[in-house]
C-alpha cells in the first residue's frame, strides 16, 4: 500500500521498527521467552500487532533481529568503528584482548544480562530457535574471530596448521561458560589470561 | 521412628531413594524445570510425597542430588574405576583425551541430553539454583581437572606459571559451548583437537 513512502512515513517506520526491537529485548528479560508475546511487544512499542506481523512472522524472528541490532550497537560502542569487525593493528594479542574485554563488559552489563540469559536459556532447550540464533546472531560474530586469526596466519604470526574455527572457541567458550554458569567472576583479568594462554598454543614459536 | 532400620527396611529405603532420583531425572527432561513437582516425582517413583520430604527440602535439592548420582554413575561407567577422578598414567594428553571423549559421549547420550538441558536452561536464568549447581555438581568435576593438571605441573610437564583453574576452562568451556548452543557437532575429533591446542599452550617447551 505504502510502497513509495513519504519521508515522514519512512521516519515513522524507522522509529516503530526500533521501538519494537527495544520492546522485545526489554520484555524478554522481564518475563522470559515462554511468556513473551507479540501483543505485549506491540503494546510496549506503542504500535499495532499488524505492524509487527507486517515485518516479522513470529516472536522468535522479532527477538533474533533485536539481538542482531543489540550486538551491532555494542560493537559500534566498543570499537567506535563503522565496520563490525575485530581491528587489525598488527598486534594480535592486543586486538583480541580489546574485543574480549568489550565482550566481558557487554555480558556484565545489566541491560544485556537479563534479556541475553532469557534467550540463552530458551536456545538450550529449543533446538529450532537455537539453530536460528546460531545462524543469525552467533556464527557471524564467531566468523569475526576466524577472519582476524586468518589474517594473523597470513602475517606469519599464527601456526598455519591451526584451525581458526576451533581456536576461537578456546577464547569464547570459557567466557560463555563463566557467564552462563556463573562459576567464577567474569573479569578483564580473566579474559586477558584466556587470550594469553590460547596465544601461547597457537602462535608460531 | 525407624532409626534402627531392619535390613529389609534399609533395602527398601535404598530402592526408594534410587527410584526418586531416577524419576526426577526422567521427569525434568520431559516437562522442564518450571513444571517439575515433588508430587509428580513421588508418583513416578511409587512413593509418598512425605518420603521425599523426609530426605529433601525442595525439588531443587532432589534434582541436584540426582545429577550428582548421574555424574558419578557416568564416571564409573567411563573409567570403570572405583574412585571418581581423572586417571594419571603419566601421559597427560592421553588422560585428558580419555576423559574428554567420555564427556562428549555423555553429553551426546539421549538419556543425558534432555534432563541436562532442562537443568542447564534453568541455571542460566535462576541464579540461586545455578550457584547450588556449581557448588554441588559442577565445581567438584572441575576440581578433578585441577588435580590432574597440578600433578602434571609436579611432574614438570606443565608450566608452573599456568593457573590450572583457568587452563581447565579452555577444555571444558569449548565443549560446553558446542553442547549448549549446538554451534557445530560435538565429536571425539573436536575434543582431541581442543586438548591438543590447550596442551601446546600450557606444556613446558
mmCIF file of N, CA and C in Angstrom, chain B residues 61-194:
data_model
loop_
_atom_site.group_PDB
_atom_site.id
_atom_site.type_symbol
_atom_site.label_atom_id
_atom_site.label_comp_id
_atom_site.label_asym_id
_atom_site.label_seq_id
_atom_site.Cartn_x
_atom_site.Cartn_y
_atom_site.Cartn_z
ATOM 1 N N UNK B 61 16.663 -29.555 45.472
ATOM 2 C CA UNK B 61 17.579 -30.417 46.226
ATOM 3 C C UNK B 61 17.548 -31.845 45.686
ATOM 4 N N UNK B 62 16.348 -32.368 45.400
ATOM 5 C CA UNK B 62 16.235 -33.718 44.820
ATOM 6 C C UNK B 62 16.985 -33.757 43.490
ATOM 7 N N UNK B 63 16.709 -32.770 42.653
ATOM 8 C CA UNK B 63 17.247 -32.796 41.298
ATOM 9 C C UNK B 63 18.773 -32.707 41.304
ATOM 10 N N UNK B 64 19.326 -31.844 42.150
ATOM 11 C CA UNK B 64 20.785 -31.723 42.187
ATOM 12 C C UNK B 64 21.414 -33.018 42.692
ATOM 13 N N UNK B 65 20.812 -33.648 43.703
ATOM 14 C CA UNK B 65 21.315 -34.960 44.141
ATOM 15 C C UNK B 65 21.242 -35.968 43.000
ATOM 16 N N UNK B 66 20.178 -35.894 42.226
ATOM 17 C CA UNK B 66 20.021 -36.822 41.101
ATOM 18 C C UNK B 66 21.135 -36.612 40.074
ATOM 19 N N UNK B 67 21.518 -35.356 39.841
ATOM 20 C CA UNK B 67 22.595 -35.096 38.881
ATOM 21 C C UNK B 67 23.957 -35.491 39.435
ATOM 22 N N UNK B 68 24.151 -35.326 40.742
ATOM 23 C CA UNK B 68 25.391 -35.805 41.355
ATOM 24 C C UNK B 68 25.503 -37.310 41.141
ATOM 25 N N UNK B 69 24.403 -38.042 41.395
ATOM 26 C CA UNK B 69 24.402 -39.502 41.233
ATOM 27 C C UNK B 69 24.631 -39.888 39.780
ATOM 28 N N UNK B 70 24.019 -39.138 38.856
ATOM 29 C CA UNK B 70 24.174 -39.404 37.422
ATOM 30 C C UNK B 70 25.629 -39.214 37.001
ATOM 31 N N UNK B 71 26.248 -38.145 37.488
ATOM 32 C CA UNK B 71 27.643 -37.872 37.157
ATOM 33 C C UNK B 71 28.567 -38.967 37.677
ATOM 34 N N UNK B 72 28.301 -39.426 38.913
ATOM 35 C CA UNK B 72 29.140 -40.477 39.498
ATOM 36 C C UNK B 72 28.983 -41.778 38.706
ATOM 37 N N UNK B 73 27.745 -42.059 38.308
ATOM 38 C CA UNK B 73 27.488 -43.276 37.540
ATOM 39 C C UNK B 73 28.222 -43.208 36.195
ATOM 40 N N UNK B 74 28.110 -42.052 35.533
ATOM 41 C CA UNK B 74 28.766 -41.889 34.223
ATOM 42 C C UNK B 74 30.274 -42.045 34.364
ATOM 43 N N UNK B 75 30.834 -41.493 35.435
ATOM 44 C CA UNK B 75 32.280 -41.582 35.644
ATOM 45 C C UNK B 75 32.692 -43.039 35.864
ATOM 46 N N UNK B 76 31.899 -43.767 36.649
ATOM 47 C CA UNK B 76 32.217 -45.187 36.885
ATOM 48 C C UNK B 76 32.153 -45.972 35.584
ATOM 49 N N UNK B 77 31.097 -45.690 34.787
ATOM 50 C CA UNK B 77 30.948 -46.411 33.522
ATOM 51 C C UNK B 77 32.080 -46.082 32.555
ATOM 52 N N UNK B 78 32.487 -44.820 32.549
ATOM 53 C CA UNK B 78 33.539 -44.403 31.607
ATOM 54 C C UNK B 78 34.882 -44.971 32.023
ATOM 55 N N UNK B 79 35.223 -44.828 33.298
ATOM 56 C CA UNK B 79 36.559 -45.189 33.744
ATOM 57 C C UNK B 79 36.635 -46.600 34.285
ATOM 58 N N UNK B 80 35.484 -47.136 34.671
ATOM 59 C CA UNK B 80 35.500 -48.447 35.302
ATOM 60 C C UNK B 80 36.169 -48.389 36.674
ATOM 61 N N UNK B 81 36.564 -47.185 37.083
ATOM 62 C CA UNK B 81 37.308 -47.064 38.338
ATOM 63 C C UNK B 81 36.357 -46.909 39.522
ATOM 64 N N UNK B 82 36.822 -47.326 40.687
ATOM 65 C CA UNK B 82 36.080 -47.077 41.919
ATOM 66 C C UNK B 82 36.093 -45.581 42.206
ATOM 67 N N UNK B 83 37.304 -45.021 42.179
ATOM 68 C CA UNK B 83 37.465 -43.607 42.525
ATOM 69 C C UNK B 83 36.968 -42.739 41.377
ATOM 70 N N UNK B 84 36.501 -41.573 41.754
ATOM 71 C CA UNK B 84 35.922 -40.637 40.814
ATOM 72 C C UNK B 84 36.977 -39.587 40.521
ATOM 73 N N UNK B 85 37.841 -39.898 39.544
ATOM 74 C CA UNK B 85 38.927 -38.962 39.247
ATOM 75 C C UNK B 85 39.457 -39.180 37.830
ATOM 76 N N UNK B 86 40.269 -38.226 37.364
ATOM 77 C CA UNK B 86 40.919 -38.382 36.060
ATOM 78 C C UNK B 86 42.156 -39.243 36.264
ATOM 79 N N UNK B 87 42.328 -40.309 35.475
ATOM 80 C CA UNK B 87 43.477 -41.192 35.684
ATOM 81 C C UNK B 87 44.783 -40.458 35.452
ATOM 82 N N UNK B 88 45.848 -40.949 36.083
ATOM 83 C CA UNK B 88 47.187 -40.400 35.869
ATOM 84 C C UNK B 88 48.100 -41.534 35.441
ATOM 85 N N UNK B 89 48.189 -41.711 34.107
ATOM 86 C CA UNK B 89 49.053 -42.768 33.561
ATOM 87 C C UNK B 89 50.444 -42.235 33.283
ATOM 88 N N UNK B 90 50.621 -40.908 33.538
ATOM 89 C CA UNK B 90 51.886 -40.279 33.192
ATOM 90 C C UNK B 90 51.820 -39.607 31.830
ATOM 91 N N UNK B 91 50.812 -39.983 31.020
ATOM 92 C CA UNK B 91 50.623 -39.382 29.684
ATOM 93 C C UNK B 91 49.439 -38.415 29.765
ATOM 94 N N UNK B 92 49.749 -37.138 30.018
ATOM 95 C CA UNK B 92 48.700 -36.142 30.253
ATOM 96 C C UNK B 92 47.741 -36.043 29.077
ATOM 97 N N UNK B 93 48.290 -36.027 27.841
ATOM 98 C CA UNK B 93 47.441 -35.883 26.659
ATOM 99 C C UNK B 93 46.461 -37.048 26.547
ATOM 100 N N UNK B 94 46.953 -38.263 26.750
ATOM 101 C CA UNK B 94 46.083 -39.447 26.655
ATOM 102 C C UNK B 94 45.022 -39.418 27.761
ATOM 103 N N UNK B 95 45.417 -39.027 28.969
ATOM 104 C CA UNK B 95 44.473 -39.000 30.090
ATOM 105 C C UNK B 95 43.369 -37.968 29.848
ATOM 106 N N UNK B 96 43.759 -36.787 29.371
ATOM 107 C CA UNK B 96 42.758 -35.746 29.134
ATOM 108 C C UNK B 96 41.840 -36.125 27.969
ATOM 109 N N UNK B 97 42.417 -36.700 26.916
ATOM 110 C CA UNK B 97 41.581 -37.113 25.782
ATOM 111 C C UNK B 97 40.580 -38.181 26.212
ATOM 112 N N UNK B 98 40.990 -39.077 27.102
ATOM 113 C CA UNK B 98 40.077 -40.116 27.556
ATOM 114 C C UNK B 98 38.882 -39.507 28.297
ATOM 115 N N UNK B 99 39.169 -38.583 29.203
ATOM 116 C CA UNK B 99 38.069 -38.025 29.989
ATOM 117 C C UNK B 99 37.200 -37.107 29.119
ATOM 118 N N UNK B 100 37.818 -36.404 28.173
ATOM 119 C CA UNK B 100 37.046 -35.526 27.286
ATOM 120 C C UNK B 100 36.147 -36.357 26.354
ATOM 121 N N UNK B 101 36.671 -37.467 25.844
ATOM 122 C CA UNK B 101 35.841 -38.337 24.993
ATOM 123 C C UNK B 101 34.665 -38.906 25.782
ATOM 124 N N UNK B 102 34.914 -39.281 27.041
ATOM 125 C CA UNK B 102 33.818 -39.791 27.878
ATOM 126 C C UNK B 102 32.771 -38.696 28.112
ATOM 127 N N UNK B 103 33.242 -37.464 28.299
ATOM 128 C CA UNK B 103 32.317 -36.339 28.491
ATOM 129 C C UNK B 103 31.500 -36.097 27.225
ATOM 130 N N UNK B 104 32.166 -36.148 26.072
ATOM 131 C CA UNK B 104 31.471 -35.984 24.790
ATOM 132 C C UNK B 104 30.387 -37.053 24.641
ATOM 133 N N UNK B 105 30.733 -38.306 24.952
ATOM 134 C CA UNK B 105 29.751 -39.394 24.847
ATOM 135 C C UNK B 105 28.562 -39.150 25.783
ATOM 136 N N UNK B 106 28.870 -38.704 27.009
ATOM 137 C CA UNK B 106 27.802 -38.452 27.972
ATOM 138 C C UNK B 106 26.888 -37.326 27.471
ATOM 139 N N UNK B 107 27.500 -36.234 27.019
ATOM 140 C CA UNK B 107 26.687 -35.095 26.552
ATOM 141 C C UNK B 107 25.832 -35.486 25.354
ATOM 142 N N UNK B 108 26.338 -36.381 24.507
ATOM 143 C CA UNK B 108 25.593 -36.783 23.308
ATOM 144 C C UNK B 108 24.592 -37.908 23.560
ATOM 145 N N UNK B 109 24.583 -38.488 24.770
ATOM 146 C CA UNK B 109 23.694 -39.634 25.002
ATOM 147 C C UNK B 109 22.261 -39.147 25.245
ATOM 148 N N UNK B 110 21.281 -39.832 24.638
ATOM 149 C CA UNK B 110 19.886 -39.386 24.739
ATOM 150 C C UNK B 110 19.388 -39.315 26.183
ATOM 151 N N UNK B 111 19.816 -40.265 27.040
ATOM 152 C CA UNK B 111 19.285 -40.250 28.407
ATOM 153 C C UNK B 111 19.829 -39.071 29.210
ATOM 154 N N UNK B 112 20.956 -38.542 28.778
ATOM 155 C CA UNK B 112 21.562 -37.415 29.481
ATOM 156 C C UNK B 112 21.081 -36.085 28.912
ATOM 157 N N UNK B 113 20.846 -36.060 27.605
ATOM 158 C CA UNK B 113 20.637 -34.791 26.897
ATOM 159 C C UNK B 113 19.459 -33.964 27.433
ATOM 160 N N UNK B 114 18.263 -34.525 27.404
ATOM 161 C CA UNK B 114 17.082 -33.727 27.771
ATOM 162 C C UNK B 114 17.106 -33.279 29.232
ATOM 163 N N UNK B 115 17.392 -34.174 30.199
ATOM 164 C CA UNK B 115 17.431 -33.706 31.589
ATOM 165 C C UNK B 115 18.504 -32.640 31.810
ATOM 166 N N UNK B 116 19.671 -32.837 31.201
ATOM 167 C CA UNK B 116 20.760 -31.895 31.430
ATOM 168 C C UNK B 116 20.468 -30.543 30.795
ATOM 169 N N UNK B 117 19.827 -30.552 29.638
ATOM 170 C CA UNK B 117 19.442 -29.277 29.019
ATOM 171 C C UNK B 117 18.395 -28.558 29.872
ATOM 172 N N UNK B 118 17.457 -29.331 30.427
ATOM 173 C CA UNK B 118 16.424 -28.713 31.270
ATOM 174 C C UNK B 118 17.061 -28.044 32.485
ATOM 175 N N UNK B 119 18.021 -28.739 33.100
ATOM 176 C CA UNK B 119 18.697 -28.162 34.265
ATOM 177 C C UNK B 119 19.545 -26.959 33.851
ATOM 178 N N UNK B 120 20.301 -27.115 32.757
ATOM 179 C CA UNK B 120 21.173 -26.018 32.309
ATOM 180 C C UNK B 120 20.360 -24.771 31.985
ATOM 181 N N UNK B 121 19.233 -24.953 31.301
ATOM 182 C CA UNK B 121 18.396 -23.803 30.934
ATOM 183 C C UNK B 121 17.942 -23.057 32.185
ATOM 184 N N UNK B 122 17.572 -23.790 33.223
ATOM 185 C CA UNK B 122 17.099 -23.127 34.440
ATOM 186 C C UNK B 122 18.248 -22.438 35.175
ATOM 187 N N UNK B 123 19.437 -23.083 35.219
ATOM 188 C CA UNK B 123 20.545 -22.453 35.941
ATOM 189 C C UNK B 123 20.971 -21.139 35.285
ATOM 190 N N UNK B 124 20.747 -21.029 33.965
ATOM 191 C CA UNK B 124 21.135 -19.803 33.268
ATOM 192 C C UNK B 124 20.297 -18.612 33.757
ATOM 193 N N UNK B 125 19.035 -18.852 34.089
ATOM 194 C CA UNK B 125 18.162 -17.733 34.492
ATOM 195 C C UNK B 125 17.853 -17.711 35.990
ATOM 196 N N UNK B 126 18.211 -18.763 36.706
ATOM 197 C CA UNK B 126 17.888 -18.867 38.130
ATOM 198 C C UNK B 126 19.216 -18.886 38.898
ATOM 199 N N UNK B 127 19.624 -17.706 39.379
ATOM 200 C CA UNK B 127 20.965 -17.570 39.969
ATOM 201 C C UNK B 127 21.134 -18.440 41.211
ATOM 202 N N UNK B 128 20.063 -18.602 41.985
ATOM 203 C CA UNK B 128 20.168 -19.378 43.223
ATOM 204 C C UNK B 128 20.406 -20.855 42.895
ATOM 205 N N UNK B 129 19.596 -21.395 41.989
ATOM 206 C CA UNK B 129 19.787 -22.789 41.573
ATOM 207 C C UNK B 129 21.148 -22.954 40.903
ATOM 208 N N UNK B 130 21.530 -21.949 40.093
ATOM 209 C CA UNK B 130 22.818 -22.013 39.407
ATOM 210 C C UNK B 130 23.980 -22.117 40.393
ATOM 211 N N UNK B 131 23.927 -21.340 41.468
ATOM 212 C CA UNK B 131 25.001 -21.363 42.461
ATOM 213 C C UNK B 131 25.071 -22.729 43.140
ATOM 214 N N UNK B 132 23.913 -23.316 43.445
ATOM 215 C CA UNK B 132 23.890 -24.641 44.062
ATOM 216 C C UNK B 132 24.404 -25.704 43.098
ATOM 217 N N UNK B 133 24.026 -25.558 41.804
ATOM 218 C CA UNK B 133 24.500 -26.494 40.782
ATOM 219 C C UNK B 133 26.025 -26.445 40.680
ATOM 220 N N UNK B 134 26.571 -25.241 40.659
ATOM 221 C CA UNK B 134 28.020 -25.100 40.564
ATOM 222 C C UNK B 134 28.688 -25.706 41.797
ATOM 223 N N UNK B 135 28.162 -25.386 42.994
ATOM 224 C CA UNK B 135 28.790 -25.830 44.238
ATOM 225 C C UNK B 135 28.737 -27.348 44.368
ATOM 226 N N UNK B 136 27.595 -27.942 44.050
ATOM 227 C CA UNK B 136 27.407 -29.357 44.354
ATOM 228 C C UNK B 136 27.744 -30.279 43.189
ATOM 229 N N UNK B 137 27.525 -29.835 41.948
ATOM 230 C CA UNK B 137 27.700 -30.727 40.798
ATOM 231 C C UNK B 137 28.922 -30.347 39.960
ATOM 232 N N UNK B 138 28.978 -29.089 39.508
ATOM 233 C CA UNK B 138 29.985 -28.726 38.508
ATOM 234 C C UNK B 138 31.387 -28.553 39.084
ATOM 235 N N UNK B 139 31.516 -27.750 40.151
ATOM 236 C CA UNK B 139 32.871 -27.435 40.641
ATOM 237 C C UNK B 139 33.624 -28.690 41.089
ATOM 238 N N UNK B 140 32.983 -29.658 41.764
ATOM 239 C CA UNK B 140 33.716 -30.896 42.095
ATOM 240 C C UNK B 140 34.259 -31.594 40.852
ATOM 241 N N UNK B 141 33.514 -31.538 39.734
ATOM 242 C CA UNK B 141 34.009 -32.142 38.497
ATOM 243 C C UNK B 141 35.199 -31.349 37.945
ATOM 244 N N UNK B 142 35.094 -30.015 38.020
ATOM 245 C CA UNK B 142 36.190 -29.182 37.516
ATOM 246 C C UNK B 142 37.456 -29.375 38.352
ATOM 247 N N UNK B 143 37.276 -29.613 39.642
ATOM 248 C CA UNK B 143 38.445 -29.798 40.506
ATOM 249 C C UNK B 143 39.229 -31.070 40.158
ATOM 250 N N UNK B 144 38.576 -32.027 39.486
ATOM 251 C CA UNK B 144 39.307 -33.219 39.033
ATOM 252 C C UNK B 144 40.367 -32.829 37.999
ATOM 253 N N UNK B 145 40.010 -31.847 37.148
ATOM 254 C CA UNK B 145 40.987 -31.338 36.180
ATOM 255 C C UNK B 145 42.110 -30.589 36.902
ATOM 256 N N UNK B 146 41.747 -29.791 37.895
ATOM 257 C CA UNK B 146 42.775 -29.047 38.645
ATOM 258 C C UNK B 146 43.778 -30.030 39.235
ATOM 259 N N UNK B 147 43.265 -31.104 39.833
ATOM 260 C CA UNK B 147 44.139 -32.088 40.481
ATOM 261 C C UNK B 147 45.086 -32.734 39.450
ATOM 262 N N UNK B 148 44.517 -33.112 38.289
ATOM 263 C CA UNK B 148 45.333 -33.777 37.269
ATOM 264 C C UNK B 148 46.368 -32.814 36.683
ATOM 265 N N UNK B 149 45.976 -31.556 36.479
ATOM 266 C CA UNK B 149 46.922 -30.583 35.919
ATOM 267 C C UNK B 149 48.015 -30.243 36.941
ATOM 268 N N UNK B 150 47.653 -30.194 38.228
ATOM 269 C CA UNK B 150 48.674 -29.941 39.260
ATOM 270 C C UNK B 150 49.698 -31.084 39.285
ATOM 271 N N UNK B 151 49.189 -32.322 39.136
ATOM 272 C CA UNK B 151 50.110 -33.469 39.118
ATOM 273 C C UNK B 151 51.070 -33.341 37.932
ATOM 274 N N UNK B 152 50.558 -32.861 36.791
ATOM 275 C CA UNK B 152 51.409 -32.670 35.612
ATOM 276 C C UNK B 152 52.422 -31.553 35.851
ATOM 277 N N UNK B 153 52.037 -30.538 36.632
ATOM 278 C CA UNK B 153 53.000 -29.492 36.989
ATOM 279 C C UNK B 153 54.083 -30.066 37.911
ATOM 280 N N UNK B 154 53.653 -30.880 38.884
ATOM 281 C CA UNK B 154 54.619 -31.500 39.794
ATOM 282 C C UNK B 154 55.586 -32.408 39.032
ATOM 283 N N UNK B 155 55.084 -33.015 37.940
ATOM 284 C CA UNK B 155 55.919 -33.908 37.142
ATOM 285 C C UNK B 155 56.787 -33.137 36.140
ATOM 286 N N UNK B 156 56.665 -31.802 36.162
ATOM 287 C CA UNK B 156 57.500 -30.988 35.281
ATOM 288 C C UNK B 156 57.026 -30.926 33.838
ATOM 289 N N UNK B 157 55.771 -31.368 33.595
ATOM 290 C CA UNK B 157 55.259 -31.387 32.223
ATOM 291 C C UNK B 157 54.516 -30.105 31.862
ATOM 292 N N UNK B 158 53.833 -29.524 32.847
ATOM 293 C CA UNK B 158 53.066 -28.298 32.601
ATOM 294 C C UNK B 158 53.776 -27.139 33.285
ATOM 295 N N UNK B 159 53.837 -26.018 32.563
ATOM 296 C CA UNK B 159 54.461 -24.798 33.069
ATOM 297 C C UNK B 159 53.903 -24.435 34.454
ATOM 298 N N UNK B 160 54.785 -24.281 35.446
ATOM 299 C CA UNK B 160 54.289 -23.964 36.792
ATOM 300 C C UNK B 160 53.620 -22.596 36.882
ATOM 301 N N UNK B 161 53.832 -21.742 35.889
ATOM 302 C CA UNK B 161 53.212 -20.414 35.919
ATOM 303 C C UNK B 161 51.744 -20.461 35.491
ATOM 304 N N UNK B 162 51.317 -21.598 34.916
ATOM 305 C CA UNK B 162 49.929 -21.740 34.438
ATOM 306 C C UNK B 162 48.982 -21.946 35.616
ATOM 307 N N UNK B 163 47.838 -21.255 35.618
ATOM 308 C CA UNK B 163 46.804 -21.471 36.630
ATOM 309 C C UNK B 163 45.899 -22.617 36.144
ATOM 310 N N UNK B 164 45.941 -23.761 36.826
ATOM 311 C CA UNK B 164 45.154 -24.918 36.348
ATOM 312 C C UNK B 164 43.652 -24.641 36.340
ATOM 313 N N UNK B 165 43.182 -23.795 37.269
ATOM 314 C CA UNK B 165 41.740 -23.499 37.334
ATOM 315 C C UNK B 165 41.272 -22.735 36.098
ATOM 316 N N UNK B 166 42.215 -21.997 35.458
ATOM 317 C CA UNK B 166 41.873 -21.314 34.198
ATOM 318 C C UNK B 166 42.104 -22.259 33.018
ATOM 319 N N UNK B 167 43.200 -23.006 33.047
ATOM 320 C CA UNK B 167 43.525 -23.903 31.920
ATOM 321 C C UNK B 167 42.401 -24.902 31.666
ATOM 322 N N UNK B 168 41.796 -25.410 32.744
ATOM 323 C CA UNK B 168 40.736 -26.414 32.545
ATOM 324 C C UNK B 168 39.530 -25.818 31.823
ATOM 325 N N UNK B 169 39.320 -24.519 32.004
ATOM 326 C CA UNK B 169 38.175 -23.880 31.339
ATOM 327 C C UNK B 169 38.379 -23.789 29.840
ATOM 328 N N UNK B 170 39.633 -23.792 29.393
ATOM 329 C CA UNK B 170 39.910 -23.812 27.956
ATOM 330 C C UNK B 170 39.558 -25.171 27.352
ATOM 331 N N UNK B 171 39.432 -26.187 28.216
ATOM 332 C CA UNK B 171 38.998 -27.510 27.745
ATOM 333 C C UNK B 171 37.478 -27.653 27.865
ATOM 334 N N UNK B 172 36.945 -27.426 29.066
ATOM 335 C CA UNK B 172 35.510 -27.679 29.260
ATOM 336 C C UNK B 172 34.639 -26.567 28.671
ATOM 337 N N UNK B 173 35.163 -25.336 28.599
ATOM 338 C CA UNK B 173 34.385 -24.229 28.040
ATOM 339 C C UNK B 173 33.958 -24.488 26.599
ATOM 340 N N UNK B 174 34.909 -24.836 25.714
ATOM 341 C CA UNK B 174 34.534 -25.132 24.320
ATOM 342 C C UNK B 174 33.563 -26.306 24.195
ATOM 343 N N UNK B 175 33.730 -27.357 25.021
ATOM 344 C CA UNK B 175 32.804 -28.491 24.971
ATOM 345 C C UNK B 175 31.395 -28.038 25.349
ATOM 346 N N UNK B 176 31.310 -27.277 26.452
ATOM 347 C CA UNK B 176 30.005 -26.796 26.918
ATOM 348 C C UNK B 176 29.371 -25.871 25.884
ATOM 349 N N UNK B 177 30.201 -25.033 25.269
ATOM 350 C CA UNK B 177 29.710 -24.073 24.277
ATOM 351 C C UNK B 177 29.063 -24.803 23.104
ATOM 352 N N UNK B 178 29.767 -25.826 22.580
ATOM 353 C CA UNK B 178 29.193 -26.586 21.452
ATOM 354 C C UNK B 178 27.930 -27.326 21.866
ATOM 355 N N UNK B 179 27.962 -27.889 23.077
ATOM 356 C CA UNK B 179 26.804 -28.667 23.516
ATOM 357 C C UNK B 179 25.603 -27.758 23.798
ATOM 358 N N UNK B 180 25.822 -26.699 24.556
ATOM 359 C CA UNK B 180 24.706 -25.837 24.944
ATOM 360 C C UNK B 180 24.113 -25.118 23.742
ATOM 361 N N UNK B 181 24.986 -24.584 22.867
ATOM 362 C CA UNK B 181 24.498 -23.725 21.791
ATOM 363 C C UNK B 181 24.421 -24.447 20.452
ATOM 364 N N UNK B 182 24.881 -25.675 20.402
ATOM 365 C CA UNK B 182 24.792 -26.512 19.196
ATOM 366 C C UNK B 182 25.343 -25.797 17.961
ATOM 367 N N UNK B 183 26.514 -25.166 18.122
ATOM 368 C CA UNK B 183 27.112 -24.440 17.002
ATOM 369 C C UNK B 183 27.570 -25.404 15.912
ATOM 370 N N UNK B 184 28.314 -26.452 16.327
ATOM 371 C CA UNK B 184 28.846 -27.446 15.400
ATOM 372 C C UNK B 184 28.859 -28.784 16.141
ATOM 373 N N UNK B 185 29.012 -29.905 15.415
ATOM 374 C CA UNK B 185 28.944 -31.211 16.086
ATOM 375 C C UNK B 185 30.002 -31.381 17.184
ATOM 376 N N UNK B 186 29.566 -31.980 18.284
ATOM 377 C CA UNK B 186 30.456 -32.263 19.414
ATOM 378 C C UNK B 186 30.940 -33.709 19.263
ATOM 379 N N UNK B 187 32.169 -33.847 18.756
ATOM 380 C CA UNK B 187 32.709 -35.174 18.419
ATOM 381 C C UNK B 187 33.999 -35.455 19.191
ATOM 382 N N UNK B 188 34.433 -36.725 19.145
ATOM 383 C CA UNK B 188 35.734 -37.077 19.723
ATOM 384 C C UNK B 188 36.855 -36.289 19.043
ATOM 385 N N UNK B 189 36.751 -36.132 17.721
ATOM 386 C CA UNK B 189 37.799 -35.425 16.981
ATOM 387 C C UNK B 189 37.928 -33.980 17.481
ATOM 388 N N UNK B 190 36.774 -33.366 17.730
ATOM 389 C CA UNK B 190 36.790 -31.996 18.249
ATOM 390 C C UNK B 190 37.428 -31.971 19.633
ATOM 391 N N UNK B 191 37.020 -32.900 20.497
ATOM 392 C CA UNK B 191 37.594 -32.961 21.848
ATOM 393 C C UNK B 191 39.105 -33.145 21.799
ATOM 394 N N UNK B 192 39.570 -34.030 20.920
ATOM 395 C CA UNK B 192 41.014 -34.248 20.769
ATOM 396 C C UNK B 192 41.719 -32.964 20.327
ATOM 397 N N UNK B 193 41.112 -32.270 19.355
ATOM 398 C CA UNK B 193 41.732 -31.042 18.828
ATOM 399 C C UNK B 193 41.834 -29.979 19.916
ATOM 400 N N UNK B 194 40.807 -29.885 20.760
ATOM 401 C CA UNK B 194 40.830 -28.899 21.848
ATOM 402 C C UNK B 194 41.937 -29.244 22.839
#
